[in-house]
PDB file of C-alpha atoms in Angstrom:
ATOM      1  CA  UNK A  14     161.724  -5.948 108.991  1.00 66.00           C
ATOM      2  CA  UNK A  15     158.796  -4.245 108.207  1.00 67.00           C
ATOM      3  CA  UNK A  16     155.746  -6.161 108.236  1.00 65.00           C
ATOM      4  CA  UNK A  17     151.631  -4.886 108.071  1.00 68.00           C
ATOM      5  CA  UNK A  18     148.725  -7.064 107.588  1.00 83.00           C
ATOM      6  CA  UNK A  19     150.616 -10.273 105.557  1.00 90.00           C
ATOM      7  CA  UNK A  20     150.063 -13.755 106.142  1.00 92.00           C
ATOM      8  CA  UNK A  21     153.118 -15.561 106.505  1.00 94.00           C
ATOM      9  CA  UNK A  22     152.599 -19.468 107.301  1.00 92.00           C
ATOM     10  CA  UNK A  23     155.036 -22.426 107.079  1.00 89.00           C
ATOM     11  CA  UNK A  24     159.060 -22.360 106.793  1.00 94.00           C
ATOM     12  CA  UNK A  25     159.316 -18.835 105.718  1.00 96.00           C
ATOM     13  CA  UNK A  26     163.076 -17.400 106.211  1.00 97.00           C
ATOM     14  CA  UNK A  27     163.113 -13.700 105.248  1.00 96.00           C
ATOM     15  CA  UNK A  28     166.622 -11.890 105.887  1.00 96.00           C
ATOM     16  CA  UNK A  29     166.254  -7.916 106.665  1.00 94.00           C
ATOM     17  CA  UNK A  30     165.808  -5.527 105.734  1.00 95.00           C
ATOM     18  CA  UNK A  31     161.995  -6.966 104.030  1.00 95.00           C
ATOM     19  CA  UNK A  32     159.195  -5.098 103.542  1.00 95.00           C
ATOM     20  CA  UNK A  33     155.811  -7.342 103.602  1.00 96.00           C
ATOM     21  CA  UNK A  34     152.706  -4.576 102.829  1.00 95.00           C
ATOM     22  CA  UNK A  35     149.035  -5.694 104.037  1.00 93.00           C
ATOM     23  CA  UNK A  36     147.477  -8.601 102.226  1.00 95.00           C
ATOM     24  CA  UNK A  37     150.829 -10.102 100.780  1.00 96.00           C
ATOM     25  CA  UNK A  38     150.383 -13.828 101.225  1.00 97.00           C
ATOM     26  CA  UNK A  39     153.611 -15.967 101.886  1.00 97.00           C
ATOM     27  CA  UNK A  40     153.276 -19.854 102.310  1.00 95.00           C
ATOM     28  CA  UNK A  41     156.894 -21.682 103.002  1.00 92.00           C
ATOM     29  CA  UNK A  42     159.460 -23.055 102.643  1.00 97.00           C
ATOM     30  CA  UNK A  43     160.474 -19.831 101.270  1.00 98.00           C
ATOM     31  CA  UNK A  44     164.182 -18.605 101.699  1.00 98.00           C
ATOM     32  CA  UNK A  45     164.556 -14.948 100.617  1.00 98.00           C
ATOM     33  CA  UNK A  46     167.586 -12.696 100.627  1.00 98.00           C
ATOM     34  CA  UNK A  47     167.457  -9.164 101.940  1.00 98.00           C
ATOM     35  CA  UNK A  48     165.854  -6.829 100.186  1.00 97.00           C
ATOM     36  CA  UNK A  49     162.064  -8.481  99.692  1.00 98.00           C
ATOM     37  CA  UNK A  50     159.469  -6.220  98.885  1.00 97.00           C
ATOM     38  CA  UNK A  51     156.240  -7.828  98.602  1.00 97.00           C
ATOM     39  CA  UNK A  52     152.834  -5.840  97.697  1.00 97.00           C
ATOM     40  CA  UNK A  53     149.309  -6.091  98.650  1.00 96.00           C
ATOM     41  CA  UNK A  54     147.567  -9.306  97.109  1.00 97.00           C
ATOM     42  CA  UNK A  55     150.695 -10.701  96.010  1.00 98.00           C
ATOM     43  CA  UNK A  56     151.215 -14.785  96.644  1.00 97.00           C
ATOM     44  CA  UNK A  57     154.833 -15.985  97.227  1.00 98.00           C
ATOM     45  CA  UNK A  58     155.004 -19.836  97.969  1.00 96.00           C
ATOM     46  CA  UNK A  59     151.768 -20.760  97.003  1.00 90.00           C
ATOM     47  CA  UNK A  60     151.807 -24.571  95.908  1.00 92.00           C
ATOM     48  CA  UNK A  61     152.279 -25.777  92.361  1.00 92.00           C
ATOM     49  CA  UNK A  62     148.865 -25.825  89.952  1.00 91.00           C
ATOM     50  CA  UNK A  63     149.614 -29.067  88.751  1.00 86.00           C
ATOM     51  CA  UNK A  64     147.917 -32.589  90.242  1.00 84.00           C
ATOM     52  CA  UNK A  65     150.716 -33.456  91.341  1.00 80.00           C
ATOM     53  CA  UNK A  66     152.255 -30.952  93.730  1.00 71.00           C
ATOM     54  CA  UNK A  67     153.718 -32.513  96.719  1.00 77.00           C
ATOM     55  CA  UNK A  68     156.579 -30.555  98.603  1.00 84.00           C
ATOM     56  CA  UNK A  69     158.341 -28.033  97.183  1.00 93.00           C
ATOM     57  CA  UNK A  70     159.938 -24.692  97.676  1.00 96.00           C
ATOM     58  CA  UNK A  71     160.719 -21.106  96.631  1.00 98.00           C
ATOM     59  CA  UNK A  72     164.067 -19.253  96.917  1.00 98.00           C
ATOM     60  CA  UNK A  73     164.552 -16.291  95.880  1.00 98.00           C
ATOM     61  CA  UNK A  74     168.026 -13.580  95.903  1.00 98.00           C
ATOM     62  CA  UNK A  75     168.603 -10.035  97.048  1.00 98.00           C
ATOM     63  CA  UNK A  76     166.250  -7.394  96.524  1.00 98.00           C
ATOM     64  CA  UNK A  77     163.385  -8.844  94.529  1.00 98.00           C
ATOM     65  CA  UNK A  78     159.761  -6.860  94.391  1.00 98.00           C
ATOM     66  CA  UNK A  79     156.470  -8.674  93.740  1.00 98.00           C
ATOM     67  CA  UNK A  80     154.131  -6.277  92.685  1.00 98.00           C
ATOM     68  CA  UNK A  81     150.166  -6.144  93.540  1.00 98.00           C
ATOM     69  CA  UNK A  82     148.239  -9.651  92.963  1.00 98.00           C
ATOM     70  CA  UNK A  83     151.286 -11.308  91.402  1.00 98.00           C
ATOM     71  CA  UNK A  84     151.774 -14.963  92.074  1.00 98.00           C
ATOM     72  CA  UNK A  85     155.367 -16.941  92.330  1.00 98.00           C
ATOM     73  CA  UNK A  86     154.572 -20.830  93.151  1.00 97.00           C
ATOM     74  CA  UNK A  87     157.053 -23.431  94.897  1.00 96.00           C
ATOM     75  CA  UNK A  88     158.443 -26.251  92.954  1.00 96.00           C
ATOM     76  CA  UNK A  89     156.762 -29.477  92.687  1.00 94.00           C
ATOM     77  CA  UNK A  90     157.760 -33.567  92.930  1.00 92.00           C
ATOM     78  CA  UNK A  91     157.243 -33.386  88.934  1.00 91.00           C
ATOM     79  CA  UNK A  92     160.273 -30.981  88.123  1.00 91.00           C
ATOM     80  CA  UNK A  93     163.131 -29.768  90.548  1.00 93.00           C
ATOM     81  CA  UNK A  94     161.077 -29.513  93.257  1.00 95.00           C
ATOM     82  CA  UNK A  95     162.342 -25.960  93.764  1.00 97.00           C
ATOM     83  CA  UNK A  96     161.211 -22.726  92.210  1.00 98.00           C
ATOM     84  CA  UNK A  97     164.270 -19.655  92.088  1.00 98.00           C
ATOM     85  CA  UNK A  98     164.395 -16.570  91.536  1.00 98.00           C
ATOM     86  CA  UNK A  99     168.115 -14.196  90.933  1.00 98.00           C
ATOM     87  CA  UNK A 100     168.675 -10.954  92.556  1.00 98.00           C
ATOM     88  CA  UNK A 101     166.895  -8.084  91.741  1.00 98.00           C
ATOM     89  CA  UNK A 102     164.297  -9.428  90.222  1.00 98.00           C
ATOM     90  CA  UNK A 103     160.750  -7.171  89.333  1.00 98.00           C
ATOM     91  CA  UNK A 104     157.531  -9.522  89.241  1.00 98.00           C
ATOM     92  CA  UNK A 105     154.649  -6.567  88.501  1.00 98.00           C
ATOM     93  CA  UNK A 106     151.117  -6.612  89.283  1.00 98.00           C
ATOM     94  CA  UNK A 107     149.178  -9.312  88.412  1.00 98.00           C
ATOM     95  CA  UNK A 108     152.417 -11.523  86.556  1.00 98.00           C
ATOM     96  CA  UNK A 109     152.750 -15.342  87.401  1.00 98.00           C
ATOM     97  CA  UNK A 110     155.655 -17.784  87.861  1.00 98.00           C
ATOM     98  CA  UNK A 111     154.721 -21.129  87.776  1.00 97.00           C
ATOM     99  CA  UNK A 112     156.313 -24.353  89.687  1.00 97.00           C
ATOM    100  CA  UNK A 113     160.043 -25.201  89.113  1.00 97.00           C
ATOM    101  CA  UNK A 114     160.944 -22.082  87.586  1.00 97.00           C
ATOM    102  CA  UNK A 115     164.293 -20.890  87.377  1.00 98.00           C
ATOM    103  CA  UNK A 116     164.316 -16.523  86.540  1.00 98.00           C
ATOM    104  CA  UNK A 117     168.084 -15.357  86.733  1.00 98.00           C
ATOM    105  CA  UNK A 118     169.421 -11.988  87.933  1.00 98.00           C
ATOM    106  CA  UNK A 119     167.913  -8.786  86.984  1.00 98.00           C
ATOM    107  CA  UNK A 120     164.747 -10.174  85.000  1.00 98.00           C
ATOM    108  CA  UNK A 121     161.404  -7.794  84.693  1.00 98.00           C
ATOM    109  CA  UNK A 122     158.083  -9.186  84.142  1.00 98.00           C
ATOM    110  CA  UNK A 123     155.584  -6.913  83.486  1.00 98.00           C
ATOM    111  CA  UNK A 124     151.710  -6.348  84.129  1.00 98.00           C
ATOM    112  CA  UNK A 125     150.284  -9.644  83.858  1.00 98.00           C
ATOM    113  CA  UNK A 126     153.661 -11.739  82.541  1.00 98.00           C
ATOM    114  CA  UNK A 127     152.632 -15.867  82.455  1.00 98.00           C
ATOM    115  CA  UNK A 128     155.134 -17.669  82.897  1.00 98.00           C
ATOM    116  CA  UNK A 129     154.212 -21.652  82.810  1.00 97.00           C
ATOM    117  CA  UNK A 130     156.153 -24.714  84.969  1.00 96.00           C
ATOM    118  CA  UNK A 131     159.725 -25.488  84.586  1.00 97.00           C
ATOM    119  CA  UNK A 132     160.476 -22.284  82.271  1.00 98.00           C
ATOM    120  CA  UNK A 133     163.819 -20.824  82.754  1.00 98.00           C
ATOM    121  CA  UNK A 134     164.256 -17.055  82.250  1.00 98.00           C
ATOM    122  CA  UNK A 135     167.968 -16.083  82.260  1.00 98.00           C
ATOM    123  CA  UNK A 136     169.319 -12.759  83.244  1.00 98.00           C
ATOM    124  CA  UNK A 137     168.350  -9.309  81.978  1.00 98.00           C
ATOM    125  CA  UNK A 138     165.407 -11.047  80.343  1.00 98.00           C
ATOM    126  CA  UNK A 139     162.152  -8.040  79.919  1.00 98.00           C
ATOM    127  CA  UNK A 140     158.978 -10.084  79.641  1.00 98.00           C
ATOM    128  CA  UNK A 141     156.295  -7.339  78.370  1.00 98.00           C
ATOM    129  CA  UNK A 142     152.938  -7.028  79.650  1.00 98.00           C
ATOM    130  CA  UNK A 143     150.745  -9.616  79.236  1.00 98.00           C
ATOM    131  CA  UNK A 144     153.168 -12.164  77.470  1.00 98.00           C
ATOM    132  CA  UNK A 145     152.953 -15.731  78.031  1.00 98.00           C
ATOM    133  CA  UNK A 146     155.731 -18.315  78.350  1.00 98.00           C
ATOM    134  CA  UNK A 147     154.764 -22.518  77.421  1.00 98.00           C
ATOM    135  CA  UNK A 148     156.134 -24.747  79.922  1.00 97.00           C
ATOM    136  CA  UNK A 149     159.586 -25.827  79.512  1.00 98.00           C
ATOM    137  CA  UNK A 150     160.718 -22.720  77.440  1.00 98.00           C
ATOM    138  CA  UNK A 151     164.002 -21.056  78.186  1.00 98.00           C
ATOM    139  CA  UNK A 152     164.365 -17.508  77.336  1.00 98.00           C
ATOM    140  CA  UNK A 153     168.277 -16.263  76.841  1.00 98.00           C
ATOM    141  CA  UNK A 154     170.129 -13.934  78.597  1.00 98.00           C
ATOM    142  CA  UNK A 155     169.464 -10.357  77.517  1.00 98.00           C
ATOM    143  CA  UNK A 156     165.758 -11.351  75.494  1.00 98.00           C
ATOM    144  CA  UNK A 157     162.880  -9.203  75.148  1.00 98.00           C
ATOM    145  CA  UNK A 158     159.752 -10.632  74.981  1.00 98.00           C
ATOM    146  CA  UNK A 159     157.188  -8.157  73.357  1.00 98.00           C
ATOM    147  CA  UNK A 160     154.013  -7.348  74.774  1.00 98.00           C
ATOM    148  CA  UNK A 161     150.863  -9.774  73.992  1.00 98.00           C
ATOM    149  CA  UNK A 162     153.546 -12.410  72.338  1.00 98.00           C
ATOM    150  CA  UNK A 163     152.310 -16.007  72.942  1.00 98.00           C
ATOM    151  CA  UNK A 164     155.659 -18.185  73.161  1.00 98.00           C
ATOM    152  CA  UNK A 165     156.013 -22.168  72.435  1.00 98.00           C
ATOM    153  CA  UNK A 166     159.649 -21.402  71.544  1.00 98.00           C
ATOM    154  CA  UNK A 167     162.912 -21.186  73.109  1.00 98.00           C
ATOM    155  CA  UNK A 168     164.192 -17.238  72.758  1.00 98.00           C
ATOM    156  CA  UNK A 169     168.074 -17.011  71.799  1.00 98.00           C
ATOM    157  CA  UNK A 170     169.924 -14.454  74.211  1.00 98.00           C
ATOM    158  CA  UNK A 171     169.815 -10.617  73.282  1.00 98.00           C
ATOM    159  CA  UNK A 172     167.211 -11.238  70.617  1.00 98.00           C
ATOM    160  CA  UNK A 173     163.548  -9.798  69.961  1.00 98.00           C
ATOM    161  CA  UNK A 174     160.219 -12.147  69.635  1.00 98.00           C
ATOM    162  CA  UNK A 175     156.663 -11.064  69.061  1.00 98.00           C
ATOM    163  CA  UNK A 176     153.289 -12.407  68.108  1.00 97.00           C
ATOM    164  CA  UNK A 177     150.826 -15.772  68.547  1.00 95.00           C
ATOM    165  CA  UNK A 178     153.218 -17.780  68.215  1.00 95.00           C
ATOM    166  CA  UNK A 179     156.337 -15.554  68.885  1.00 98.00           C
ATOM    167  CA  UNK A 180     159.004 -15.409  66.409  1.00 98.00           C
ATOM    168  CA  UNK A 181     162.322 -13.583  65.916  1.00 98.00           C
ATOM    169  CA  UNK A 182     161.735 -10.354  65.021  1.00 97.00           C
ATOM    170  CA  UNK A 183     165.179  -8.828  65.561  1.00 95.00           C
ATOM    171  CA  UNK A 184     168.096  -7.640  68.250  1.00 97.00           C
ATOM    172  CA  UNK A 185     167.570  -6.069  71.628  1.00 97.00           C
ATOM    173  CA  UNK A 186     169.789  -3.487  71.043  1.00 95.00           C
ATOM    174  CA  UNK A 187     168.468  -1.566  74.253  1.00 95.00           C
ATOM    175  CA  UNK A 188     169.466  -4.525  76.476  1.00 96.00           C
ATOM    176  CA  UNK A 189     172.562  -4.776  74.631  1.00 95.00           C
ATOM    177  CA  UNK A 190     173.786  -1.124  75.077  1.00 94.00           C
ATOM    178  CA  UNK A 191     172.322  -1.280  78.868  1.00 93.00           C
ATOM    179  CA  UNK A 192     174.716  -4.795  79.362  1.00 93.00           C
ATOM    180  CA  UNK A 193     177.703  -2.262  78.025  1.00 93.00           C
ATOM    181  CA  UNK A 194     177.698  -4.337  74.836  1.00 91.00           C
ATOM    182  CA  UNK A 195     177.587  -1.404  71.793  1.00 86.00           C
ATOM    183  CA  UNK A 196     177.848  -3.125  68.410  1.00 86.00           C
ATOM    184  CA  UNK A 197     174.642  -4.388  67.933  1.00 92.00           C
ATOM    185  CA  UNK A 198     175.304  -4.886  63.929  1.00 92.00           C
ATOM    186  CA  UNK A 199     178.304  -7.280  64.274  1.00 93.00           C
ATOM    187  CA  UNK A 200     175.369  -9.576  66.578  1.00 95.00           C
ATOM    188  CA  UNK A 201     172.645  -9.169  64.189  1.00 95.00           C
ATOM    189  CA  UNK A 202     174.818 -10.366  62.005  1.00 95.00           C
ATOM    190  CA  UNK A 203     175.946 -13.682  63.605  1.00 96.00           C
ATOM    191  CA  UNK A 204     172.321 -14.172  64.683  1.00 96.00           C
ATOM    192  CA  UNK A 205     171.287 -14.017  60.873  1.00 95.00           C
ATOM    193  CA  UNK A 206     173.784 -16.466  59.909  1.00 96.00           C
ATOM    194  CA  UNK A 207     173.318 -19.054  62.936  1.00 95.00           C
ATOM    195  CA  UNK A 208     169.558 -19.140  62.558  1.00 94.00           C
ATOM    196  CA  UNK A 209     170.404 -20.212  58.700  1.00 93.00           C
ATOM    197  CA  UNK A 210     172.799 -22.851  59.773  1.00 91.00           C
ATOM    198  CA  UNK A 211     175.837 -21.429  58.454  1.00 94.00           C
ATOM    199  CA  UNK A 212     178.874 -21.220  60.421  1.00 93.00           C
ATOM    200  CA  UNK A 213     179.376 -17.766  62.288  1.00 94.00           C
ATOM    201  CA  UNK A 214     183.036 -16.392  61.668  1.00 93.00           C
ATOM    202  CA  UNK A 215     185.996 -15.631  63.667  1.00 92.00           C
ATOM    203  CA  UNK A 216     185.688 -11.891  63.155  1.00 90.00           C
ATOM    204  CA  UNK A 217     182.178 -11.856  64.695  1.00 91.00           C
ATOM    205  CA  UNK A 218     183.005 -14.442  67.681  1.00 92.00           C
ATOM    206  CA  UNK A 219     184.790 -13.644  70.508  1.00 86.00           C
ATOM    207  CA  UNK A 220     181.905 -11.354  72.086  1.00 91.00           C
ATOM    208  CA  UNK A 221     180.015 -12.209  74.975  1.00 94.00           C
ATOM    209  CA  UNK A 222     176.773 -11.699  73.208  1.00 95.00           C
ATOM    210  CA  UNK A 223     177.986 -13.920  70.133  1.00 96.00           C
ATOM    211  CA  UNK A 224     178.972 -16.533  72.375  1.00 95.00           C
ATOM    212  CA  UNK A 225     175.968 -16.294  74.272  1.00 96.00           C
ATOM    213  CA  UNK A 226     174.016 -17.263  71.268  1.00 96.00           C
ATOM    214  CA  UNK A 227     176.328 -19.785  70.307  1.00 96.00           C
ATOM    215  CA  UNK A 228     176.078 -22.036  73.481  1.00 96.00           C
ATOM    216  CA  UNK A 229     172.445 -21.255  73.481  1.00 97.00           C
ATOM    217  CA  UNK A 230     171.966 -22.842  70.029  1.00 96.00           C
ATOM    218  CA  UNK A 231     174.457 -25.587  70.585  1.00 95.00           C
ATOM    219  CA  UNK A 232     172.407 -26.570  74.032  1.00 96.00           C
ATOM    220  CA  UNK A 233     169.928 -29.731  74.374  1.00 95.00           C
ATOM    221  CA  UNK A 234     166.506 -28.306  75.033  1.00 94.00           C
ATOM    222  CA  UNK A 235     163.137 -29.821  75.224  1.00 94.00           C
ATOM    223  CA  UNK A 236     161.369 -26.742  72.902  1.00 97.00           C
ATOM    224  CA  UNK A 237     162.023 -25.519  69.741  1.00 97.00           C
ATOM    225  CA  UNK A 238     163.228 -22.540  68.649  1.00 97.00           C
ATOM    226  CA  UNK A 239     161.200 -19.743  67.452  1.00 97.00           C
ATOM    227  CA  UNK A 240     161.272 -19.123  64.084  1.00 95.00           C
ATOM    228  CA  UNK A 241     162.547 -16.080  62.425  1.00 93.00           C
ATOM    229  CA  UNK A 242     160.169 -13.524  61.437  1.00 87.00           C
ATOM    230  CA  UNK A 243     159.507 -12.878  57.795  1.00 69.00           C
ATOM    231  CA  UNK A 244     162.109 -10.354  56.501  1.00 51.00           C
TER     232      UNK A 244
END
């Protein structure tokens, strides 16, 4: 364990190999997996901004990196009382995850990425720089989340938003083709007809991505969806 000038207070449990640069701040309970990197100014653990907060934690997978001045808060008595993070997950400078949260495997937030209370980010989700996520969103698997976008919405997996307030704007085909999924057409396809209401064909289910969307869709959820961009 590597360890300069941080403050560490309360339960923290840190498996090695971690690396904790000067001026990171971590307040427990925190439970990390090996493979922490945390940067100068950055806040893991800090409690929940809500008026509410009582106890709460923070646990977070292998190999995560909180960047310079980025903030990752512990759950609170109002949600699940925990806060998690996947494996692998990037938090850059200045981006915030707010109490309850729940970011899956191999999620990027970028420079200055807000995400709000008890919004769920599932894996291989990019949120761009300076994005902002509403409380109780959930952003699919695979979603990119363009840069400046403001979203109230709930993001289908593998699909594009943008703008104040976000909508649909298209497919990620660059996190499809990194997830090893190629056709890209055949789920633009079944994302045009779902969002429309019709019923998506056998010839275009069976895919991960397509099912993805499906269950997504089909799930309860306290936000709506975004709307689909014009064209």
């Amino acid at each position: 364990m590597t360890v300069g000038a941080a403050r560490i207070g309360g339960d923290v449990r840190l498996a090695e190999p971690c690396t904790l640069y000067g001026g990171a701040v971590l307040e427990g309970p925190i439970d990390a997996g090996p493979g922490l990197t945390v940067f100068p100014g950055a806040m893991l653990g800090g409690a929940a901004q809500h008026r509410r907060q009582g106890p709460g934690s923070l646990v977070m997978g292998r190999d995560c990196v909180i960047r310079e001045c980025a903030t990752v808060h512990r759950g609170s008595v109002v949600g699940t009382g925990v806060t998690r993070l996947g494996d692998r997950v990037l938090v850059m400078a200045y981006a915030h995850i707010g109490h309850d949260g729940e970011v899956g495997d191999d999620v990027v937030l970028a420079n200055g990425a807000q995400v709000g209370g008890h919004a769920r980010i599932g894996e291989r989700a990019v949120l761009s720089a300076r994005c902002a996520i509403h409380q109780f969103v959930t952003i699919g698997r695979g979603a990119m989340v363009a840069a400046g976008a403001m979203v109230s919405g709930d993001v289908p997996p593998w699909t594009t938003v943008a703008g104040d307030r976000a909508r649909i704007i298209g497919v990620n085909a660059v996190g499809l083709r990194a997830a090893g999924h190629e056709d890209a057409a055949a789920f633009r396809r079944a994302l045009r007809l779902a969002l429309s209401g019709a019923s998506v064909p056998e010839d275009l289910r069976g895919s991960a991505p397509v099912e993805d969307l499906l269950a997504f869709l089909a799930a309860d959820r306290q936000r709506p969806i975004c709307p689909r961009g014009r064209g």
